[in-house]
Coordinates of C-alpha atoms in Angstrom, one line a residue:
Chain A
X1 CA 81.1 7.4 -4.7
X2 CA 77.4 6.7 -4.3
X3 CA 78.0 6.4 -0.2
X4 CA 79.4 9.9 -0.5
X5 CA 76.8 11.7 -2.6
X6 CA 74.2 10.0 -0.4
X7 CA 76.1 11.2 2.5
X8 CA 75.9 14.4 1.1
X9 CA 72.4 14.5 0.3
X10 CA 71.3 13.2 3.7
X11 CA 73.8 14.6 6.3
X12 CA 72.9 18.3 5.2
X13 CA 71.0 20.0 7.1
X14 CA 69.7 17.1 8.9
X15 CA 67.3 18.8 10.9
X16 CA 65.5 20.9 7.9
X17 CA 64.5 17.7 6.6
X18 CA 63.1 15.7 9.6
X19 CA 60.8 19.0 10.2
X20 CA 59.7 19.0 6.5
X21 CA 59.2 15.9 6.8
X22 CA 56.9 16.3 9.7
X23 CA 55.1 19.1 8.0
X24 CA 54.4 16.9 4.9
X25 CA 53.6 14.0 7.0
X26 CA 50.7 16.3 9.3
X27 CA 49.6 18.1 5.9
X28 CA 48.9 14.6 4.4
X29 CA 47.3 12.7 7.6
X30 CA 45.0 15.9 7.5
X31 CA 44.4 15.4 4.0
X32 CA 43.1 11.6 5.0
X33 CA 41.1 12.5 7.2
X34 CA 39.4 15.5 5.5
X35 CA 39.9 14.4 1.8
X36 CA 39.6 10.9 1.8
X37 CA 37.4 9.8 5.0
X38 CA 33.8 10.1 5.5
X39 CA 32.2 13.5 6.5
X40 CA 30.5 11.6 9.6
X41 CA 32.3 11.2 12.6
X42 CA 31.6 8.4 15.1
X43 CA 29.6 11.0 17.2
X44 CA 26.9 11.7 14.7
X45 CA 26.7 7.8 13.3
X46 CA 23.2 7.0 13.8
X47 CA 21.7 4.2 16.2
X48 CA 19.6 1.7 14.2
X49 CA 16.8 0.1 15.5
X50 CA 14.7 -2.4 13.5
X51 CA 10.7 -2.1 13.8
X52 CA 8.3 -4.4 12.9
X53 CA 5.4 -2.8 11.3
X54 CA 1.8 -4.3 10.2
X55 CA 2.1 -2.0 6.8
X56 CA 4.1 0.5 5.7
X57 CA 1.2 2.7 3.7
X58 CA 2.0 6.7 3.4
X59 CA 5.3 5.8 5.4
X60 CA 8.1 7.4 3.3
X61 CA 11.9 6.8 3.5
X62 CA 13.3 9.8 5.5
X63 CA 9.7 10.4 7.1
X64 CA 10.6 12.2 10.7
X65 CA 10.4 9.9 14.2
X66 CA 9.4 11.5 17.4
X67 CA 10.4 10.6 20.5
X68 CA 8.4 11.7 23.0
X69 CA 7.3 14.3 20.5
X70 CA 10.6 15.1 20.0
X71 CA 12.6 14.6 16.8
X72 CA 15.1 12.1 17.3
X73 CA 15.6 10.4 13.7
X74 CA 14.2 9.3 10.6
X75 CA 13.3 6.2 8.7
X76 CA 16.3 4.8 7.2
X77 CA 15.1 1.8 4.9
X78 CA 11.9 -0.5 4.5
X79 CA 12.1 -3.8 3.7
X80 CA 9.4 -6.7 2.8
X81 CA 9.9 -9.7 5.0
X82 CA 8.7 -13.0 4.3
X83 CA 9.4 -16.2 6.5
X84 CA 8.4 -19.2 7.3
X85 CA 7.2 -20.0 11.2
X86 CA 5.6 -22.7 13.0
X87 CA 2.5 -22.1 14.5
X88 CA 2.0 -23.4 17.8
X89 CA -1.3 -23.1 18.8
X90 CA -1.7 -26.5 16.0
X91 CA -1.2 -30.0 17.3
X92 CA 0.9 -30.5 13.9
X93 CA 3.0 -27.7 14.0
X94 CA 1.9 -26.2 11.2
X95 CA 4.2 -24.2 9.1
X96 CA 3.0 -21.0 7.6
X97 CA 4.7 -18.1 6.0
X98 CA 4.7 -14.5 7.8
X99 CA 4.5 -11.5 5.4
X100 CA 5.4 -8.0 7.4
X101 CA 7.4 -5.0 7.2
X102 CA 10.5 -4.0 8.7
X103 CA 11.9 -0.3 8.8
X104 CA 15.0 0.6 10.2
X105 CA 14.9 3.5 12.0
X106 CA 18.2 5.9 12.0
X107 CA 18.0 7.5 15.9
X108 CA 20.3 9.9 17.3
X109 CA 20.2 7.0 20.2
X110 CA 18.2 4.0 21.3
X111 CA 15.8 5.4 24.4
X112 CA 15.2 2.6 26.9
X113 CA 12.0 0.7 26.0
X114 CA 9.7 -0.5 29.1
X115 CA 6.6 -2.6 29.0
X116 CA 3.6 -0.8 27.8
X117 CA 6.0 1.0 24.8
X118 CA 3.8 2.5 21.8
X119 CA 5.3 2.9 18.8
X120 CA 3.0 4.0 15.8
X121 CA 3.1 5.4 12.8
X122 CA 0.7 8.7 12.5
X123 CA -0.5 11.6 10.7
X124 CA 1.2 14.7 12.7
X125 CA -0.7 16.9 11.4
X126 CA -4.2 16.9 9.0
X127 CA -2.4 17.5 5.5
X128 CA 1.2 16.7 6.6
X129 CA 3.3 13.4 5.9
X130 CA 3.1 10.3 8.2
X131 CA 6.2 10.1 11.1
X132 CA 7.0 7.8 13.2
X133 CA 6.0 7.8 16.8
X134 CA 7.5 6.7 19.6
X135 CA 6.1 6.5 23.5
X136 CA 8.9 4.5 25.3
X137 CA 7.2 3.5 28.4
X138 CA 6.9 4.4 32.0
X139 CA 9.8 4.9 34.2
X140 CA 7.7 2.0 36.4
X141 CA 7.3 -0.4 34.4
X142 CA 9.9 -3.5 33.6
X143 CA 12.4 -2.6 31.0
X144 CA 12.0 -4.8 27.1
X145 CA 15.2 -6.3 27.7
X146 CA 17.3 -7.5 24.6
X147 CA 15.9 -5.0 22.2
X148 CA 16.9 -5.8 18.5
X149 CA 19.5 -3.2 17.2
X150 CA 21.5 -3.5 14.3
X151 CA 25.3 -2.6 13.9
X152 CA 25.9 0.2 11.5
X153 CA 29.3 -0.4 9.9
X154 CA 28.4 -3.5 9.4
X155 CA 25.1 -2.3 7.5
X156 CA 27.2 0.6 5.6
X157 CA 29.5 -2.5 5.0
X158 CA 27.7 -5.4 4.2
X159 CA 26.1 -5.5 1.2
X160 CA 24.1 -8.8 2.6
X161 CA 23.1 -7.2 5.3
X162 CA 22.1 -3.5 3.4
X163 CA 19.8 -5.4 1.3
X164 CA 17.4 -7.1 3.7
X165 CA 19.2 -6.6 7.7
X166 CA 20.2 -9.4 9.5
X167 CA 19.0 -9.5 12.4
X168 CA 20.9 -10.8 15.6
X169 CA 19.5 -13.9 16.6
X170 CA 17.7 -14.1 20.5
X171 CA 17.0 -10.4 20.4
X172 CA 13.2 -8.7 21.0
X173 CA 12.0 -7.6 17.0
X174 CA 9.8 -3.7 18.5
X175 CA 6.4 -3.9 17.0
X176 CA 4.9 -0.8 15.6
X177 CA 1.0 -0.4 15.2
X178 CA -0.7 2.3 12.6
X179 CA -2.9 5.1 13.7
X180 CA -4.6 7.0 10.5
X181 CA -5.9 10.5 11.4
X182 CA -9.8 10.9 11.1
X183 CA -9.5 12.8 7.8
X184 CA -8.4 9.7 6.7
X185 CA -10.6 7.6 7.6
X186 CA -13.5 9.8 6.9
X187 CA -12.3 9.6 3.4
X188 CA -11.8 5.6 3.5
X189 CA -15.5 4.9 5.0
X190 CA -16.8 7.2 2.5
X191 CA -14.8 5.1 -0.5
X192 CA -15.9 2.0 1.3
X193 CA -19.6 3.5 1.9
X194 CA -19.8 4.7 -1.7
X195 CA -23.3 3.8 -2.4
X196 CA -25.2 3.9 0.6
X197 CA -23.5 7.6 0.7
X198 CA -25.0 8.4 -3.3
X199 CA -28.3 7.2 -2.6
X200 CA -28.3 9.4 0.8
X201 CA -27.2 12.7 -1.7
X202 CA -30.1 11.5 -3.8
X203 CA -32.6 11.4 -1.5
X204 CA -31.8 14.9 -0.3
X205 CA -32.0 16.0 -3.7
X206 CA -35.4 15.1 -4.4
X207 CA -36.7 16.3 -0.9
X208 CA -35.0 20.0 -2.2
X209 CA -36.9 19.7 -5.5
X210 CA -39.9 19.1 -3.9
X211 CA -39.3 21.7 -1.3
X212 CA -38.8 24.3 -4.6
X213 CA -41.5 23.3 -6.0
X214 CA -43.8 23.6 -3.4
X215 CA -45.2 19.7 -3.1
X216 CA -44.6 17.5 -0.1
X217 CA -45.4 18.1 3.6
X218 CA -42.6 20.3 4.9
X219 CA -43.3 22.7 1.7
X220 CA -46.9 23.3 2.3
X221 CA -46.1 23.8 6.1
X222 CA -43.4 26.6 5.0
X223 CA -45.6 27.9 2.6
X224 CA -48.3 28.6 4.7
X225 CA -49.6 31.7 5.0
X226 CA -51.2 31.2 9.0
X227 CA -47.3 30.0 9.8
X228 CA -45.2 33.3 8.5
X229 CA -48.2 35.3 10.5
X230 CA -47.5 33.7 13.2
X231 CA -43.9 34.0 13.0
X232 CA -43.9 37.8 12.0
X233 CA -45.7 38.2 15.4
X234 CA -43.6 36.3 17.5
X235 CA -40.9 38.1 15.9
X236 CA -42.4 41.9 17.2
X237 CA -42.7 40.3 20.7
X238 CA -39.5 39.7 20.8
X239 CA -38.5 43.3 19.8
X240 CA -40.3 45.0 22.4
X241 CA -39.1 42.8 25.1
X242 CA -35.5 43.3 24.1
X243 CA -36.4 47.7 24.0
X244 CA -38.1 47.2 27.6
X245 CA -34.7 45.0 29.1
X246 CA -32.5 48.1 27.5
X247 CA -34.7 50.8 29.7
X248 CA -34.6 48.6 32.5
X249 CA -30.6 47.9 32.2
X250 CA -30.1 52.1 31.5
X251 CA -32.1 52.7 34.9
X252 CA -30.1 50.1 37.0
X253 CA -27.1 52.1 35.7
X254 CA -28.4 55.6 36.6
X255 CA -29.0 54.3 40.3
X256 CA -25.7 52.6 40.8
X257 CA -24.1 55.4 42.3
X258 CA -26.5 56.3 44.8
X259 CA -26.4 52.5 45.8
X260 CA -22.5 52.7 46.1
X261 CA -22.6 55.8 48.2
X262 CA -25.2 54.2 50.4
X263 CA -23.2 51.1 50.6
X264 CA -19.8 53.0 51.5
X265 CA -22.1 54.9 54.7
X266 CA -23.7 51.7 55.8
X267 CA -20.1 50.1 55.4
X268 CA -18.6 53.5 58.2
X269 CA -21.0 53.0 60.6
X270 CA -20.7 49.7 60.6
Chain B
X1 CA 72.8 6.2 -10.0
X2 CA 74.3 9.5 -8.9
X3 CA 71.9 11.2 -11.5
X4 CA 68.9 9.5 -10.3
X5 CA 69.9 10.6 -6.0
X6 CA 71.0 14.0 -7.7
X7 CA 67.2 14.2 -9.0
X8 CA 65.7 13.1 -5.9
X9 CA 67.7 15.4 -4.1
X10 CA 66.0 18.3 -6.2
X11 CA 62.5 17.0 -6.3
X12 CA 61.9 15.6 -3.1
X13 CA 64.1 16.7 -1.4
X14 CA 65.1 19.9 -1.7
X15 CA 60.8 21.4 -0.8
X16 CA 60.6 19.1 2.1
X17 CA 64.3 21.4 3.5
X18 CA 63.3 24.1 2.4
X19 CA 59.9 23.5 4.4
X20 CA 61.3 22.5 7.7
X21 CA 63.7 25.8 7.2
X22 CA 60.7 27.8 6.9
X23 CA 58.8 26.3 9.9
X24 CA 62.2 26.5 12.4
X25 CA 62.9 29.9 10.8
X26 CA 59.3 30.4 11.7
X27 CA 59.7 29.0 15.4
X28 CA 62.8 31.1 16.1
X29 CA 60.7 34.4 15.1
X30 CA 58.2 33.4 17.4
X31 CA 60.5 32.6 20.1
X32 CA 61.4 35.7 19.7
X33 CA 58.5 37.5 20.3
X34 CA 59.7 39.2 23.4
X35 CA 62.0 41.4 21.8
X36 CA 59.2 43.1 19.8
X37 CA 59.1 45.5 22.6
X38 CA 62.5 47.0 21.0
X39 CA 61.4 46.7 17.4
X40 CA 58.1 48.4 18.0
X41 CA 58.6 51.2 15.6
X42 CA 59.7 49.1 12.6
X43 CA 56.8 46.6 13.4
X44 CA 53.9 49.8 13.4
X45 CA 56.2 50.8 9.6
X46 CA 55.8 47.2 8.5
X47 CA 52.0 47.3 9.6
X48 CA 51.6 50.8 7.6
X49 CA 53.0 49.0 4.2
X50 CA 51.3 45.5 5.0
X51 CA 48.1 47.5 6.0
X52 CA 47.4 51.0 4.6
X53 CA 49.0 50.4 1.5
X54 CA 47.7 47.9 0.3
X55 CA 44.3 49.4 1.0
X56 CA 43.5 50.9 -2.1
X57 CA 43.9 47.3 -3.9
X58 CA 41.6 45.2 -1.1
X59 CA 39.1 47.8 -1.6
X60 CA 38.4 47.5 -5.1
X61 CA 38.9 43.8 -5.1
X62 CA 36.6 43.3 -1.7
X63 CA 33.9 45.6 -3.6
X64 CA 33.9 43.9 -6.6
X65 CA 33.8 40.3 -5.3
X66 CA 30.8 41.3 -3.6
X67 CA 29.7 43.2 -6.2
X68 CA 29.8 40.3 -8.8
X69 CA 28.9 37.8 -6.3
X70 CA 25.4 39.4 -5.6
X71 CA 24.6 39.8 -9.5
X72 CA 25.8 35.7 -10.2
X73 CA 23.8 34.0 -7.4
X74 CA 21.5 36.9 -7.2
X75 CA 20.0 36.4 -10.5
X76 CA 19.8 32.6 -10.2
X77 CA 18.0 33.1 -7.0
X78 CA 15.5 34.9 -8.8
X79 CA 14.6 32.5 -10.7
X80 CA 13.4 31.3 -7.5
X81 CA 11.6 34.6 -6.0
X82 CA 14.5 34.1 -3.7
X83 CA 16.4 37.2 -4.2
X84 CA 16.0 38.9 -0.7
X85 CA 18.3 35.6 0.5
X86 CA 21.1 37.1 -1.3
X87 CA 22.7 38.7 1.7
X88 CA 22.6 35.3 3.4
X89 CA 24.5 33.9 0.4
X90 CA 27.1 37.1 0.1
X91 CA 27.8 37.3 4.3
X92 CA 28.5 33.9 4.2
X93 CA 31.1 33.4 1.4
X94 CA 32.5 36.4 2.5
X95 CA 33.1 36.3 5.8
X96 CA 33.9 32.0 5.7
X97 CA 35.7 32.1 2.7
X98 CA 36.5 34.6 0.2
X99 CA 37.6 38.0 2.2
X100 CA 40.2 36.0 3.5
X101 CA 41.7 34.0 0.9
X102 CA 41.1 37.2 -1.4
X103 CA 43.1 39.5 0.8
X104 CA 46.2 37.3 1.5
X105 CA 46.2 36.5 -2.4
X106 CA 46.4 40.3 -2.8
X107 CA 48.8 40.6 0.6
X108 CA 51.2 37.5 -1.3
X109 CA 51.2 39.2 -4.9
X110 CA 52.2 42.9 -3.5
X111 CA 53.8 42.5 -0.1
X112 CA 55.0 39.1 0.1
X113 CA 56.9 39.7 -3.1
X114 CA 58.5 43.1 -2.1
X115 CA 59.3 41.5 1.6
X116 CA 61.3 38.6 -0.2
X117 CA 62.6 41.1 -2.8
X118 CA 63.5 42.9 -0.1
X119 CA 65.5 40.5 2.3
X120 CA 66.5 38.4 -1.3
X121 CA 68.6 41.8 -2.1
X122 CA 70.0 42.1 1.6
X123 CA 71.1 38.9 1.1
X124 CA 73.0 38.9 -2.1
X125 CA 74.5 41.6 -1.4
X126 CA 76.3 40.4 1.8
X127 CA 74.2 42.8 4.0
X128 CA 72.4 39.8 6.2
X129 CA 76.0 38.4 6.6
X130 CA 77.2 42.0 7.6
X131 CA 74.6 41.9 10.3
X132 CA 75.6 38.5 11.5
X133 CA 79.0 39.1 11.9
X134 CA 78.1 42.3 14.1
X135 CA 76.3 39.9 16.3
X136 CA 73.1 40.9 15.4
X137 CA 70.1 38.1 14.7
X138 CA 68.6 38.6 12.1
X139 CA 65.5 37.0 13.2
X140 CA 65.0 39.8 15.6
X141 CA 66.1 42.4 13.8
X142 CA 64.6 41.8 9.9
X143 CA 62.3 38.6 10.0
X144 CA 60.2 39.6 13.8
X145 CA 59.0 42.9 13.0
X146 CA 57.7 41.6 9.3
X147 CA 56.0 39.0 10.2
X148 CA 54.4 40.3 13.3
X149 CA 53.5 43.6 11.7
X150 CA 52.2 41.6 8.4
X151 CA 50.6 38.5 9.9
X152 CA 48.6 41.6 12.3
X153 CA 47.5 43.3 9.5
X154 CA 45.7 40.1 7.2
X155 CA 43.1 39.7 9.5
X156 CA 42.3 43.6 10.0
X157 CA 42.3 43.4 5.7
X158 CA 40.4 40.3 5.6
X159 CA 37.3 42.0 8.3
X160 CA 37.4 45.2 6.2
X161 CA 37.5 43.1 2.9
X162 CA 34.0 41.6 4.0
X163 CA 32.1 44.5 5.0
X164 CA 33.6 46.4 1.9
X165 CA 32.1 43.2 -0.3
X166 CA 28.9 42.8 1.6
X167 CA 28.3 46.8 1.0
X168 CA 29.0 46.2 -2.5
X169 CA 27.1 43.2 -3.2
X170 CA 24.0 45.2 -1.3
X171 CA 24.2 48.2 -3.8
X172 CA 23.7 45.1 -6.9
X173 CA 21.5 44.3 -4.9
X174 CA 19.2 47.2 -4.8
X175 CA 20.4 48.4 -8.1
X176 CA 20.2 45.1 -10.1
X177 CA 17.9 42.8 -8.4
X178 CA 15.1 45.2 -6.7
X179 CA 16.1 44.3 -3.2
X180 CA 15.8 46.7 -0.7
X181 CA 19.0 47.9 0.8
X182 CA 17.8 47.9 4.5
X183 CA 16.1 44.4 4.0
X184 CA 19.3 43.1 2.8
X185 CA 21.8 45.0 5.5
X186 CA 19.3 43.6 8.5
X187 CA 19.2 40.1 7.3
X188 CA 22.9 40.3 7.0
X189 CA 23.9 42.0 10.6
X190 CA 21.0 39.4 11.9
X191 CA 22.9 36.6 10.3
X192 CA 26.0 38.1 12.1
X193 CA 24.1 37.9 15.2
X194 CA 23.5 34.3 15.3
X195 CA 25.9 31.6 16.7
X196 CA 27.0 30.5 13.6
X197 CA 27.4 33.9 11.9
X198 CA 29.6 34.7 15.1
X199 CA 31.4 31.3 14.4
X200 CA 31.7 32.1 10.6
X201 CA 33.5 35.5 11.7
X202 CA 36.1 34.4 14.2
X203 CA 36.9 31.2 11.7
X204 CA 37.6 33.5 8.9
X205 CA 39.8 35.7 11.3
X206 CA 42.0 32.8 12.3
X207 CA 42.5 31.8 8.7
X208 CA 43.6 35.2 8.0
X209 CA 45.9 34.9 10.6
X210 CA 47.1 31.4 9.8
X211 CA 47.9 33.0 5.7
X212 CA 49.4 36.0 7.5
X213 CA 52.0 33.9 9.4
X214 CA 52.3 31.7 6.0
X215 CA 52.9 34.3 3.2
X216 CA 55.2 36.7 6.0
X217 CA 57.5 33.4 6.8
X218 CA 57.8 31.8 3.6
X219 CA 59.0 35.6 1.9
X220 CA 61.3 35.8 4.5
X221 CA 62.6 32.5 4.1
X222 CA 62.7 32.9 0.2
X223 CA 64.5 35.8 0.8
X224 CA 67.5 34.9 3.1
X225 CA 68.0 32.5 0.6
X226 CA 68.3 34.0 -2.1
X227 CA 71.7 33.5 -4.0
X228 CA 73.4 35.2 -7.3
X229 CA 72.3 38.1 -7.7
X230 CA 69.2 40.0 -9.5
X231 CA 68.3 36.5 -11.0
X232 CA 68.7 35.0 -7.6
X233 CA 66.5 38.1 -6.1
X234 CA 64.0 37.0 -9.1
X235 CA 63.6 33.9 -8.6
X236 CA 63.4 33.9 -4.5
X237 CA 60.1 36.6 -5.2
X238 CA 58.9 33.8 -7.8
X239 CA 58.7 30.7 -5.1
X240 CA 57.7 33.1 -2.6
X241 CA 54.3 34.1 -4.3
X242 CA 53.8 30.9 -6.1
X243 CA 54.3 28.6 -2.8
X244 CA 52.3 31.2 -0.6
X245 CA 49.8 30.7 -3.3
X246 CA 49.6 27.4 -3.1
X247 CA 49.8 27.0 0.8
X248 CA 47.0 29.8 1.2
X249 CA 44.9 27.5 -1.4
X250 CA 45.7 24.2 0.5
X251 CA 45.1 25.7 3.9
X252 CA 42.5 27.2 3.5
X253 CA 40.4 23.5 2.3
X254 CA 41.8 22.3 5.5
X255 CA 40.5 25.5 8.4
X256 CA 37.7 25.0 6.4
X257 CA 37.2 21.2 6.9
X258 CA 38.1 20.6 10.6
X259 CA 35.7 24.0 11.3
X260 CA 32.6 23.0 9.5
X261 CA 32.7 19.0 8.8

């Protein structure tokens, strides 16, 4: 009985049923992979490349990185690193512990890195936000060969590895160095230089108050009455020569045909 | 047992035939495209109802969208000092999104219903039998000329639909928000210009096209099968509106996504 309403149910229309079953199949796989998955596809995932910088002042998450002077990226993450290394240049080996700061740089891709590579972090522009710059090297020089990158499923993945990355063993760490802009570092020598800087304004202050009030050296020389004489005079001089150049320029230009004219006959018979 | 396969049979099983009906009902009409030629005058009558009549409806709809849609985001740009981006805002939703599912709700709720009214009556009363037993198909003769004059005539609604609501939302705009109509209808037609107002344009067109070819063949599916009568007729126009409804929704999401993810 059940074999023949199953029969029933199955055997009609046969052929309405395996299309509809198509069309729900298609409709849900493109559900997955517009619902459910993630909005990136493997074509825009990132490149990551782990740089070690010195410090990571005025550097913010996000902040831009050039290539070339070319926007390639942004910073994806900082992270404090501390470990402990030998030091070799010790007859005991000594072990100390290495602060730094690694940031992990989100690339559109991983140019190839030659000996003689700047990377920096900089002021772009006077007021703007620091970026990240990179110079990868001259085509002539050697390539850095076995430049640390880090997989990104596995970061997206690994919660281990999200927190502080782990790096892959035998691979070159990049080093970044840090270029302030002069603004910057105006404004640091003159926190640094505070009072040498006050006792400079001060100075200049009394030497104005004396200049008002008509004491000191310079004062008496600017008040005195010989020196604006002399000055007024100077000053007529000056006029008068400037009055006589105008004449002399107007009469050059009054004879400047005739000189042509002469110049074009000279320039015939010739 | 036989209650529970009976109830599968309805739930589950019963959409997913009447689907793959739809879709081979679907790729007969379009294999038989060629004999449009012949049915050329009964296509350009289907395009008149699909198309002019339904005109009147767009209009007012398309004007109003735009209309409201300028005064929503409008005034919450505002709050910004951004008002003079509210073309950007109204060209976009329009022309990406809105003009098209708009006008092939409107084209579902009117002519979808009467196509499937339409063929649902044919049908219960024997007429669609009567044509079959004369030897004529009545793929070619009733299904090809409706859906190839309606699933023409969505698009051509949906491109009039968004200037209609970008006109509309640009005389809030003026009126309401004390932006200047020029302003506004440059920084559309520059946003038109661009590569990815040109994109936003022919995507919207091919989503009107892929609702046209929905709505047309689900009515006319609907309709053929329509059984017992005026109830029969009733609820074949129900299904056909509610599914096309549904499928113009669902679709949409997914042009949508695999165009701009």
């Amino acid at each position: 009985m059940h074999r023949r309403i199953f029969r029933a149910i199955f055997n009609r229309d046969r052929l309405d049923l395996i299309v509809g079953i198509m069309f729900f199949l298609i409709m849900g796989f493109t559900g997955f992979i517009t619902i459910v998955q993630s909005g990136e596809s493997d074509i825009k995932k990132p490149a990551l490349l782990p740089v070690r910088l010195e410090t990571a002042e005025n550097l913010k998450v996000g902040a831009l990185v050039y290539i070339l002077g070319v926007p390639q990226g942004y910073v994806r993450s900082f992270y404090f690193i501390q470990t402990h290394v030998k030091k070799d240049d010790t007859h005991d080996h000594e072990i100390v512990k290495e602060q730094y700061v690694l940031a992990v740089l989100a690339l559109r891709e991983i140019p190839e890195f030659r000996e003689g590579y700047v990377i920096r972090t900089k002021f772009m522009e006077i007021l703007g936000e620091k970026v990240v710059e990179i110079k990868p090297g001259r085509e002539f020089s050697s390539p850095v060969l076995d430049v640390a990158t880090l997989d990104l499923n596995r970061f997206l993945t690994d919660e281990a590895a999200s927190v502080i990355p782990i790096l892959p063993a035998n691979k070159y760490l990049l080093e970044a160095g840090n270029y302030d802009d002069p603004l910057f570092q105006a404004s640091m020598i003159l926190m640094e230089n505070r009072a040498p800087f006050r006792e400079i304004i001060s100075n200049l202050a009394e030497i104005t108050g004396k200049l008002n009030q008509g004491s000191g050296n310079i004062s008496a020389l600017i008040n005195s009455p010989r020196l604006m004489d002399g000055g007024e005079d100077t000053l007529k001089e000056i006029q008068v020569l400037v009055r006589e150049f105008g004449t002399a320029s107007e009469d050059t230009r009054e004879t400047d045909s005739i000189i042509n004219f002469v110049t074009g006959i000279i320039g015939f018979f010739l | 047992m036989n209650h529970i396969l009976r109830m599968i049979d309805v739930v589950i099983l019963k959409p997913i035939r009447g689907t793959g009906e739809t879709l081979i009902l679907l790729f007969k009409t379009f294999l038989s495209l060629p004999w449009i030629v012949f049915k050329v005058r009964e296509t350009l009558r289907q395009m008149y109802i699909s198309g002019f009549q339904s005109l009147f409806v767009v209009s007012v709809v398309a004007a109003f969208t735009g209309m409201i849609l300028s005064l929503q985001a409008g005034l919450a740009l505002k709050d910004f000092g951004q008002a003079d981006l509210i073309g950007q805002v109204i060209v976009v939703t329009l022309t990406r999104e809105m003009a098209p599912i708009m006008t092939a709700l409107i084209l579902a709720a009117s002519i979808g219903s009467a196509m499937a009214a339409e063929i649902g009556t044919m049908s219960v009363s024997e007429e669609i039998d009567a044509l079959e037993v004369m030897s004529i198909d009545p793929v070619k003769y009733l299904l090809l000329p409706r859906i190839v004059g309606f699933t023409l005539m969505v698009p051509a609604l949906s491109a009039y639909a968004s200037a209609l609501g970008v006109l509309g939302g640009g005389v809030v705009a003026q009126t309401q928000l004390g932006v200047d109509f020029d302003t506004y209808l440059n920084l559309v037609l520059e946003i038109l210009k661009t590569k990815k107002g040109l994109k936003d344009i022919w995507v919207g067109e091919f989503k009107s096209l892929i609702f046209g070819i929905t709505i047309s063949s689900i009515a006319c599916r609907q309709g053929l099968n329509a059984t017992g009568g005026a109830i029969g007729v009733g609820n074949a126009v129900r299904l056909a509106v509610v599914t096309s409804f549904l499928l113009v929704i669902i679709l949409g999401y997914f042009v949508t996504a695999i165009f701009y993810r």
